Short mmCIF file of C-alpha atoms in Angstrom, two decimals:
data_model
loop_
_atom_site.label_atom_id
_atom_site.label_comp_id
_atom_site.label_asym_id
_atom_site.label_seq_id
_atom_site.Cartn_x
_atom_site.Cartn_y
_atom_site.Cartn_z
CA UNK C 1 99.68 111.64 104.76
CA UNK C 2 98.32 109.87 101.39
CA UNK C 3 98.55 106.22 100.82
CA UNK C 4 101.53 105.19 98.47
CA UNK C 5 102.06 102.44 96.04
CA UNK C 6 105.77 100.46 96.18
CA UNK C 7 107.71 99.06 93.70
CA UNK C 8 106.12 95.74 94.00
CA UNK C 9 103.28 96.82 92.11
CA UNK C 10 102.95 95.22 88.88
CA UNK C 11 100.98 97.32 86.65
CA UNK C 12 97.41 96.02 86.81
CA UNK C 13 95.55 99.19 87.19
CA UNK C 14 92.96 97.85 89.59
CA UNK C 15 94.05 100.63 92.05
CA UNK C 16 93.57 103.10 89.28
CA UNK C 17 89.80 101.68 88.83
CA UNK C 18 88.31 101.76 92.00
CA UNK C 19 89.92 105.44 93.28
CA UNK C 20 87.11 107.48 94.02
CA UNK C 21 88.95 110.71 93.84
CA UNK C 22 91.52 109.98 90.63
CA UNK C 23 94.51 110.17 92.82
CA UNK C 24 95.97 107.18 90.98
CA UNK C 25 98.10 107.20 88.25
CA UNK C 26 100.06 104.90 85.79
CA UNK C 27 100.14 103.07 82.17
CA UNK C 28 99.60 99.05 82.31
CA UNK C 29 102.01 96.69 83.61
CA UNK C 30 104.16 99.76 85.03
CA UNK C 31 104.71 100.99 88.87
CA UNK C 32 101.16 103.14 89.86
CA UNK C 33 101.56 106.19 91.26
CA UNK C 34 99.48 108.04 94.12
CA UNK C 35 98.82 111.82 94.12
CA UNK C 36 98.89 112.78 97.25
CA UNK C 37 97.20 116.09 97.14
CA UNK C 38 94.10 114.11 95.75
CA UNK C 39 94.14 111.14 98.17
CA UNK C 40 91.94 111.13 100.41
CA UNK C 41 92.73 107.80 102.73
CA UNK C 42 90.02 105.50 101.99
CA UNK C 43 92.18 102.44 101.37
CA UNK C 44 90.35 101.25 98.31
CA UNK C 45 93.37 101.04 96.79
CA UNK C 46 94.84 98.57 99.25
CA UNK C 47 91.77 96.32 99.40
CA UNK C 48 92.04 95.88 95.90
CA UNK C 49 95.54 95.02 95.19
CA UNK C 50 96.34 91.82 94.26
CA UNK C 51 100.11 91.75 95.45
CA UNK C 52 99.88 93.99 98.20
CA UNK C 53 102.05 97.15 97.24
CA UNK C 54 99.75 99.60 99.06
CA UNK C 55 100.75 101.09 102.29
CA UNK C 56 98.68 103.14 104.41
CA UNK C 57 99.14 106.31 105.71
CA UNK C 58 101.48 105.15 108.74
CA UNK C 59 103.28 103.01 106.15
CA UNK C 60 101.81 99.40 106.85
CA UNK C 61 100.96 97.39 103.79
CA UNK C 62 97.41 97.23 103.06
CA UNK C 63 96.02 93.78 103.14
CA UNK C 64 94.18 92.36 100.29
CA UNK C 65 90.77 91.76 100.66
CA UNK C 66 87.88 89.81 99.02
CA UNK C 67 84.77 92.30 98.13
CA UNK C 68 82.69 90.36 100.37
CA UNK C 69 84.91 90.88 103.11
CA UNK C 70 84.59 94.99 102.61
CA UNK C 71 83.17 96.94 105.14
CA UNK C 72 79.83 98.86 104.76
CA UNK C 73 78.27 101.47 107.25
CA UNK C 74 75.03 100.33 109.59
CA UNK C 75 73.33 103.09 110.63
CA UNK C 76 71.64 103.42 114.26
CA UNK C 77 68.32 105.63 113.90
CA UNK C 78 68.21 105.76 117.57
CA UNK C 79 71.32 107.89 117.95
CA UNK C 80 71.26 109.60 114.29
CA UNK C 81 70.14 113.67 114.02
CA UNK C 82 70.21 113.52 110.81
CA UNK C 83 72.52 115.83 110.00
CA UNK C 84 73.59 114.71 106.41
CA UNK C 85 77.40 114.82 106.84
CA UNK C 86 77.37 111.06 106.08
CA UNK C 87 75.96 111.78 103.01
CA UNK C 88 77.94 114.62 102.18
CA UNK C 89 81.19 112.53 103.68
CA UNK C 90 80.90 110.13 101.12
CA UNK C 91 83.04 110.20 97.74
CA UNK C 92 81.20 107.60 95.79
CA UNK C 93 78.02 109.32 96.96
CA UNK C 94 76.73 105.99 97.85
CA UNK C 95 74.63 107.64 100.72
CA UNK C 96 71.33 109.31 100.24
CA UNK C 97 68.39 110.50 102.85
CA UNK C 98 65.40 108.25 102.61
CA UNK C 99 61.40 110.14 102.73
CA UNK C 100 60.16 111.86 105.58
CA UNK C 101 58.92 110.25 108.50
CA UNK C 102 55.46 110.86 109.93
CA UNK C 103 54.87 112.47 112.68
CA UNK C 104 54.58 116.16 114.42
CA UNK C 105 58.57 116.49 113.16
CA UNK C 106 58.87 115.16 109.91
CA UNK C 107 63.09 113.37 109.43
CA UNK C 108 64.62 111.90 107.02
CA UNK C 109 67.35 109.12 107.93
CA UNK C 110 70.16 108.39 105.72
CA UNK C 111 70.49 104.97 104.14
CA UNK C 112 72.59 102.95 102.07
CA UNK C 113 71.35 103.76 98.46
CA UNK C 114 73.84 101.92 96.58
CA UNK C 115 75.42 99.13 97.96
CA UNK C 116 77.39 97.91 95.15
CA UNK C 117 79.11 101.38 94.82
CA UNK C 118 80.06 101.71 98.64
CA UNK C 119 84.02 100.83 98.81
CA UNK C 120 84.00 100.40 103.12
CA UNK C 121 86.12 103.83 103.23
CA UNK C 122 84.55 103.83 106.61
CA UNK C 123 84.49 107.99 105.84
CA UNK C 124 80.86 108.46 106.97
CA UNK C 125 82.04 106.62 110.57
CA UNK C 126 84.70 108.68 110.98
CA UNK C 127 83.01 112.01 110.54
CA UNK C 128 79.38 111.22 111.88
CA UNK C 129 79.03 113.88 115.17
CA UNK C 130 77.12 111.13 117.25
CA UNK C 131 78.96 107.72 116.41
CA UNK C 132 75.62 106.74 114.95
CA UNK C 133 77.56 104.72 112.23
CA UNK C 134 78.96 101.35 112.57
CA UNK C 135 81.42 99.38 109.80
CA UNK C 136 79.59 95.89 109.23
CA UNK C 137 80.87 93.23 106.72
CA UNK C 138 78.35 93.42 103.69
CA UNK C 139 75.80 90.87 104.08
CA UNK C 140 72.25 90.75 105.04
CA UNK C 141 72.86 93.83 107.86
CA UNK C 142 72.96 96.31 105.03
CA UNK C 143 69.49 95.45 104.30
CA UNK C 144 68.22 96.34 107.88
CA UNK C 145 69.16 99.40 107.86
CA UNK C 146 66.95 100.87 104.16
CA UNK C 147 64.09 102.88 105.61
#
């Protein structure tokens, strides 16, 4: 089930600006439109309404929230086998692996290449095999986890 846009929506088109997939649709200062076949849950929409006419998935309204406030993933070396889904997980490709690491087996460990572009989807959580991802407000934890 696809997050949908209510008749409360007033036209602004910042949905239709930060969807990562194009699922949004609509002409300025007229009721929005989500695709659901395109969709893909990550709520940006919702965040970024300014009066609230998202719903989620299970039909609750999506709260506003300041870009400050938006999540971004922390990633915990210990636990990762860097497997790449995170990177492949994520639709503003905002993920990257970083260089090799020395030793007898070489890794690479993903890291948040773009902060800026992440939009706290929370995608790469959801699908990492090892729960070696955790959702942090943006602030000065994104920086501990560059390699």
């Amino acid at each position: 089930m696809a997050h949908a846009i209510t008749n409360i929506c007033n036209g602004c088109g910042a949905c239709l600006k930060m969807c990562p997939t194009g699922a949004i649709r609509g002409e300025k200062k007229a009721l929005h439109v989500i695709d659901p076949s395109l969709c893909i849950d990550c709520g940006t929409c919702g965040r970024i309404c300014p009066v609230e006419a998202v719903r989620d998935a299970s039909g609750a309204v999506c709260a506003k929230r300041k870009y400050a406030e938006w999540l971004q993933p922390s990633f915990d070396l210990r636990v990762c086998t860097p497997c790449r889904i995170c990177v492949d997980t994520c639709p503003v490709n905002c993920l990257d692996l970083g260089e090799p690491s020395a030793g007898p087996e070489p890794r690479v460990w993903p890291f948040l290449k773009e902060p800026k572009r992440c939009i706290g989807c929370s995608l790469c959580a959801a699908d990492c095999p090892v729960g070696a991802i955790t959702m942090a407000p943006r602030g000065p934890r994104a920086a501990e986890t560059a390699p």
